Amino acid sequence: MRAFVTAGVVIALGVGMWGCDESGYSSGSGNPTSPTASASASGVVTINVVAINGAQSFSPNPSTVPAGQMVVWHNVDNITHRVVLNDRSVDTGDLGPGTSSQPMAIAGTGGGQYHCSIHPEMVGSINQDTSSAPLCQGPYCD
């Protein structure tokens, strides 16, 4: 009887692992699915709002952002902040403790200086990386 139960467990485990095999066939329609939120978040640069401490108020500071990349400010401090680019092209609105801004595009080339409008001594800067992307090589390049 013990051999019979052991064989049953081995078969059940084998069938369970076969169902989890990533190389198996899919019963889907073959159409690609849209990316999940976490996949799209990988294209966003996060700058942390750390504390009221001059140029040390943001991390990293300065921040280098690839051209065309979106930026999110995340408040890791325990009080409310509001990040504004000095040219007023970006305004996060009030960011309570633990909250993040919406992803925002930094216009122009070269980035910009920014500050907290609630605590003006908090200053930071963004340097945009405008180096060109490597040329596409291969059969799918236009």
Short mmCIF file of C-alpha atoms in Angstrom, two decimals:
data_model
loop_
_atom_site.label_atom_id
_atom_site.label_comp_id
_atom_site.label_asym_id
_atom_site.label_seq_id
_atom_site.Cartn_x
_atom_site.Cartn_y
_atom_site.Cartn_z
CA MET A 1 0.00 0.00 0.00
CA ARG A 2 2.85 2.40 0.88
CA ALA A 3 4.39 1.93 -2.60
CA PHE A 4 1.02 2.70 -4.19
CA VAL A 5 0.69 6.00 -2.25
CA THR A 6 4.31 6.95 -3.04
CA ALA A 7 3.73 6.31 -6.75
CA GLY A 8 0.59 8.44 -6.65
CA VAL A 9 2.47 11.34 -5.02
CA VAL A 10 5.28 11.12 -7.59
CA ILE A 11 2.77 11.15 -10.46
CA ALA A 12 0.87 14.12 -8.98
CA LEU A 13 4.09 16.10 -8.54
CA GLY A 14 5.18 15.27 -12.07
CA VAL A 15 1.86 16.41 -13.55
CA GLY A 16 1.96 19.59 -11.43
CA MET A 17 5.48 20.45 -12.56
CA TRP A 18 4.61 19.70 -16.20
CA GLY A 19 1.79 22.24 -15.97
CA CYS A 20 4.24 24.88 -14.73
CA ASP A 21 6.75 24.31 -17.53
CA GLU A 22 7.43 27.62 -19.31
CA SER A 23 8.39 25.90 -22.54
CA GLY A 24 4.94 24.39 -23.00
CA TYR A 25 2.34 25.56 -25.48
CA SER A 26 -0.07 28.33 -24.64
CA SER A 27 -3.80 28.09 -25.19
CA GLY A 28 -3.96 31.88 -25.75
CA SER A 29 -5.03 33.57 -28.97
CA GLY A 30 -1.47 34.34 -30.04
CA ASN A 31 -2.01 38.10 -29.76
CA PRO A 32 0.47 39.94 -27.57
CA THR A 33 -0.83 41.38 -24.33
CA SER A 34 -0.31 44.95 -23.23
CA PRO A 35 2.51 45.48 -20.74
CA THR A 36 1.72 45.57 -17.05
CA ALA A 37 2.16 48.69 -14.93
CA SER A 38 5.40 47.35 -13.45
CA ALA A 39 6.86 46.82 -16.91
CA SER A 40 6.11 50.39 -17.97
CA ALA A 41 7.45 51.73 -14.68
CA SER A 42 10.94 50.58 -15.66
CA GLY A 43 11.12 53.53 -18.07
CA VAL A 44 10.72 56.06 -15.24
CA VAL A 45 13.52 57.68 -13.22
CA THR A 46 12.68 58.20 -9.53
CA ILE A 47 14.14 61.08 -7.53
CA ASN A 48 13.59 60.81 -3.78
CA VAL A 49 12.63 63.84 -1.70
CA VAL A 50 14.72 63.10 1.39
CA ALA A 51 14.66 66.04 3.83
CA ILE A 52 15.00 69.81 4.23
CA ASN A 53 18.76 69.91 3.76
CA GLY A 54 19.76 72.26 0.92
CA ALA A 55 21.33 70.40 -2.01
CA GLN A 56 21.18 67.16 0.02
CA SER A 57 17.37 67.32 0.04
CA PHE A 58 16.98 65.12 -3.05
CA SER A 59 18.57 61.83 -4.01
CA PRO A 60 20.23 61.50 -6.40
CA ASN A 61 21.24 65.11 -6.83
CA PRO A 62 22.15 66.01 -9.44
CA SER A 63 20.19 63.37 -11.32
CA THR A 64 21.13 62.31 -14.84
CA VAL A 65 18.06 61.46 -16.89
CA PRO A 66 18.21 60.04 -20.43
CA ALA A 67 16.57 62.33 -23.00
CA GLY A 68 12.88 61.55 -23.31
CA GLN A 69 12.76 59.71 -19.98
CA MET A 70 9.94 60.38 -17.52
CA VAL A 71 10.70 61.50 -13.95
CA VAL A 72 8.81 60.76 -10.72
CA TRP A 73 9.51 62.46 -7.39
CA HIS A 74 8.88 60.20 -4.38
CA ASN A 75 8.54 61.80 -0.94
CA VAL A 76 10.38 59.63 1.60
CA ASP A 77 10.35 62.45 4.17
CA ASN A 78 7.72 62.69 6.92
CA ILE A 79 6.33 66.11 5.85
CA THR A 80 4.68 67.48 2.69
CA HIS A 81 6.81 68.87 -0.16
CA ARG A 82 6.07 70.36 -3.60
CA VAL A 83 8.70 70.08 -6.34
CA VAL A 84 8.74 72.80 -9.00
CA LEU A 85 11.22 73.30 -11.85
CA ASN A 86 12.68 76.82 -11.63
CA ASP A 87 11.28 77.62 -15.10
CA ARG A 88 7.83 76.48 -13.81
CA SER A 89 7.49 73.86 -16.58
CA VAL A 90 6.93 71.10 -13.98
CA ASP A 91 4.95 71.25 -10.72
CA THR A 92 4.31 68.04 -8.79
CA GLY A 93 1.61 69.50 -6.60
CA ASP A 94 1.72 68.72 -2.89
CA LEU A 95 3.41 65.39 -2.15
CA GLY A 96 2.44 64.03 1.24
CA PRO A 97 4.74 61.63 3.10
CA GLY A 98 5.15 58.38 1.18
CA THR A 99 3.49 59.62 -2.02
CA SER A 100 4.87 60.00 -5.54
CA SER A 101 4.20 62.45 -8.33
CA GLN A 102 2.79 61.39 -11.65
CA PRO A 103 5.49 60.56 -14.25
CA MET A 104 6.54 63.87 -15.81
CA ALA A 105 8.52 64.72 -18.93
CA ILE A 106 11.35 67.21 -18.54
CA ALA A 107 11.07 69.52 -21.55
CA GLY A 108 13.99 70.83 -23.54
CA THR A 109 17.53 69.61 -23.66
CA GLY A 110 19.74 69.84 -20.66
CA GLY A 111 17.21 69.30 -17.86
CA GLY A 112 16.84 71.98 -15.25
CA GLN A 113 17.09 73.29 -11.74
CA TYR A 114 14.25 72.64 -9.30
CA HIS A 115 13.25 73.35 -5.72
CA CYS A 116 10.55 72.68 -3.14
CA SER A 117 8.11 75.60 -3.28
CA ILE A 118 7.17 74.99 0.37
CA HIS A 119 10.82 74.87 1.50
CA PRO A 120 12.81 76.98 -1.04
CA GLU A 121 16.15 76.04 0.53
CA MET A 122 15.61 72.52 -0.90
CA VAL A 123 17.30 72.59 -4.32
CA GLY A 124 18.13 70.04 -6.98
CA SER A 125 19.06 69.67 -10.62
CA ILE A 126 18.48 67.32 -13.51
CA ASN A 127 21.07 66.77 -16.22
CA GLN A 128 19.65 65.21 -19.35
CA ASP A 129 21.82 62.67 -21.10
CA THR A 130 21.46 63.72 -24.73
CA SER A 131 23.95 61.22 -26.14
CA SER A 132 22.46 59.38 -29.07
CA ALA A 133 21.25 55.83 -28.71
CA PRO A 134 23.25 53.14 -30.48
CA LEU A 135 22.27 52.61 -34.08
CA CYS A 136 19.94 49.74 -34.74
CA GLN A 137 21.59 46.79 -36.41
CA GLY A 138 19.76 43.79 -37.76
CA PRO A 139 16.93 42.71 -40.03
CA TYR A 140 14.18 44.61 -38.14
CA CYS A 141 15.74 48.09 -38.32
CA ASP A 142 14.13 50.71 -40.55
#
